[in-house]
Amino acid sequence: MRRRLIFMSVAVTSMVITAFLVPLFILVGDLARDSAIAAAERDAESLARVLSVLAVEHDFETAVATVGEDRIAAVDGSVILPDGSAVGLPVPPDEDLSEVSAGSSFVSGVSGGIAVYVPVLGPAGSTAIVRVFTSDTELEEGVQQSRVTLGLLGLVLVGIAAWVADRFGRTLVNPVNRLAETAYRLGHGDLSVRVDPDGPPEIEEVGLEL
């Protein structure tokens, strides 16, 4: 009986925890991805603002030289100049930049991660493009650890439920076992046997009748 109580408790607790953990696992992944994309967007917007200010008085080549290639590469960024050349991280030649060239900022999935594109308007209507790349590894940073922590927490809760069920089962099973032993001995002629009723009221009442 104790085993059945423990099994039932573990089964019910496991179902409840699973119902909570599955959405949490998905939420953790989404939050990590959104956070990484937001950071890339901030870096791209910041770099674009600096270049926009510098390009007012200079051309884009001078603005990029002032910012420095190291600073651009430090944020996994690239600056695509109006002539198509790129400073910073290499840009795959097959990427479609027509939308951002038309003046629209957007985020797009690329090979190995995502890229944030921000246009920068310069003198005489020229347009440069800021591109910041975020890898799949960065998009999932910390997700595995968070999921393992949630999984361990779920196992702890299942263990606690099993322990509580075991303790509760003892309060039911032990008095019943004593009653059964007493009834067995009485049935075999041992009239000296007595039982000390305990446990739940229903079991205690049966013990009093014996």
mmCIF file with all atom_site columns, C-alpha atoms in Angstrom, residues 51-52 55 58-65 79 81-82 120-123 126-128:
data_model
loop_
_atom_site.group_PDB
_atom_site.id
_atom_site.type_symbol
_atom_site.label_atom_id
_atom_site.label_alt_id
_atom_site.label_comp_id
_atom_site.label_asym_id
_atom_site.label_entity_id
_atom_site.label_seq_id
_atom_site.pdbx_PDB_ins_code
_atom_site.Cartn_x
_atom_site.Cartn_y
_atom_site.Cartn_z
_atom_site.occupancy
_atom_site.B_iso_or_equiv
_atom_site.pdbx_formal_charge
_atom_site.auth_seq_id
_atom_site.auth_comp_id
_atom_site.auth_asym_id
_atom_site.auth_atom_id
_atom_site.pdbx_PDB_model_num
ATOM 1  C CA . LEU A 1 51  ? 28.952 57.148 -37.891 1.00 0.00 ? 51  LEU A CA 1
ATOM 2  C CA . SER A 1 52  ? 26.010 59.397 -38.749 1.00 0.00 ? 52  SER A CA 1
ATOM 3  C CA . ALA A 1 55  ? 29.702 61.573 -41.606 1.00 0.00 ? 55  ALA A CA 1
ATOM 4  C CA . HIS A 1 58  ? 33.413 63.919 -43.350 1.00 0.00 ? 58  HIS A CA 1
ATOM 5  C CA . ASP A 1 59  ? 32.869 61.089 -45.795 1.00 0.00 ? 59  ASP A CA 1
ATOM 6  C CA . PHE A 1 60  ? 32.122 57.554 -44.587 1.00 0.00 ? 60  PHE A CA 1
ATOM 7  C CA . GLU A 1 61  ? 35.710 56.388 -45.081 1.00 0.00 ? 61  GLU A CA 1
ATOM 8  C CA . THR A 1 62  ? 36.959 59.067 -42.692 1.00 0.00 ? 62  THR A CA 1
ATOM 9  C CA . ALA A 1 63  ? 34.124 58.375 -40.246 1.00 0.00 ? 63  ALA A CA 1
ATOM 10 C CA . VAL A 1 64  ? 34.947 54.659 -40.203 1.00 0.00 ? 64  VAL A CA 1
ATOM 11 C CA . ALA A 1 65  ? 38.650 55.381 -39.774 1.00 0.00 ? 65  ALA A CA 1
ATOM 12 C CA . VAL A 1 79  ? 30.244 48.722 -41.896 1.00 0.00 ? 79  VAL A CA 1
ATOM 13 C CA . LEU A 1 81  ? 30.378 51.489 -47.397 1.00 0.00 ? 81  LEU A CA 1
ATOM 14 C CA . PRO A 1 82  ? 28.433 52.920 -50.345 1.00 0.00 ? 82  PRO A CA 1
ATOM 15 C CA . VAL A 1 120 ? 23.296 55.269 -42.068 1.00 0.00 ? 120 VAL A CA 1
ATOM 16 C CA . LEU A 1 121 ? 22.560 58.285 -44.261 1.00 0.00 ? 121 LEU A CA 1
ATOM 17 C CA . GLY A 1 122 ? 25.571 60.286 -45.314 1.00 0.00 ? 122 GLY A CA 1
ATOM 18 C CA . PRO A 1 123 ? 26.370 63.349 -47.417 1.00 0.00 ? 123 PRO A CA 1
ATOM 19 C CA . SER A 1 126 ? 24.865 58.189 -49.852 1.00 0.00 ? 126 SER A CA 1
ATOM 20 C CA . THR A 1 127 ? 24.032 55.304 -47.546 1.00 0.00 ? 127 THR A CA 1
ATOM 21 C CA . ALA A 1 128 ? 26.273 53.047 -45.505 1.00 0.00 ? 128 ALA A CA 1
#
